[in-house]
């Protein structure tokens, strides 16, 4: 890709990310293009439809989450590292007002690969915490991701309850601890 085309692509992704945070996934594509300093035709050359744009933003966020999971693999507290990563997943999910839900519901050919990347990143952290005897052996990463999404939805439905997500996540992680780890706490 030419340098100017790459700059346009990057600006469009950043403006789309910001628009989805502020306005949700129904943000006007014309506004995204205008804020990026390009015409709507340039947006459509890079992203033929709204779903393609949402997918590209989502995939970039997965890069960030995957990199953070890798960084946490050397943390002293494996269960704490897993909890930190789940909190980051929740922050990304909540911040985009429906982006992950819209992408997951729409399906698409790239979504199974995206889901797998998320599961792999979190699965490595989970296995490390299980190997350390901190988290129950019967815990699966898919279940943790679904629980995290459910906690985000619960917190979104009760915005007046400050700290609700953190309290619910703490309860969840405490319930995931192995008997030995729970007794040590």
mmCIF file of C-alpha atoms in Angstrom, residues 19-20 23-29 32 50 54 97:
data_model
loop_
_atom_site.group_PDB
_atom_site.id
_atom_site.type_symbol
_atom_site.label_atom_id
_atom_site.label_comp_id
_atom_site.label_asym_id
_atom_site.label_seq_id
_atom_site.Cartn_x
_atom_site.Cartn_y
_atom_site.Cartn_z
ATOM 1 C CA UNK A 19 -16.837 7.599 16.488
ATOM 2 C CA UNK A 20 -17.852 4.125 17.677
ATOM 3 C CA UNK A 23 -21.787 7.448 18.929
ATOM 4 C CA UNK A 24 -21.914 3.649 18.776
ATOM 5 C CA UNK A 25 -21.747 1.499 15.682
ATOM 6 C CA UNK A 26 -24.394 3.581 13.889
ATOM 7 C CA UNK A 27 -22.017 6.552 13.564
ATOM 8 C CA UNK A 28 -22.346 8.248 10.175
ATOM 9 C CA UNK A 29 -19.687 7.036 7.755
ATOM 10 C CA UNK A 32 -15.918 9.490 9.932
ATOM 11 C CA UNK A 50 -19.913 -0.540 7.504
ATOM 12 C CA UNK A 54 -16.222 -2.281 12.113
ATOM 13 C CA UNK A 97 -21.042 0.650 22.614
#
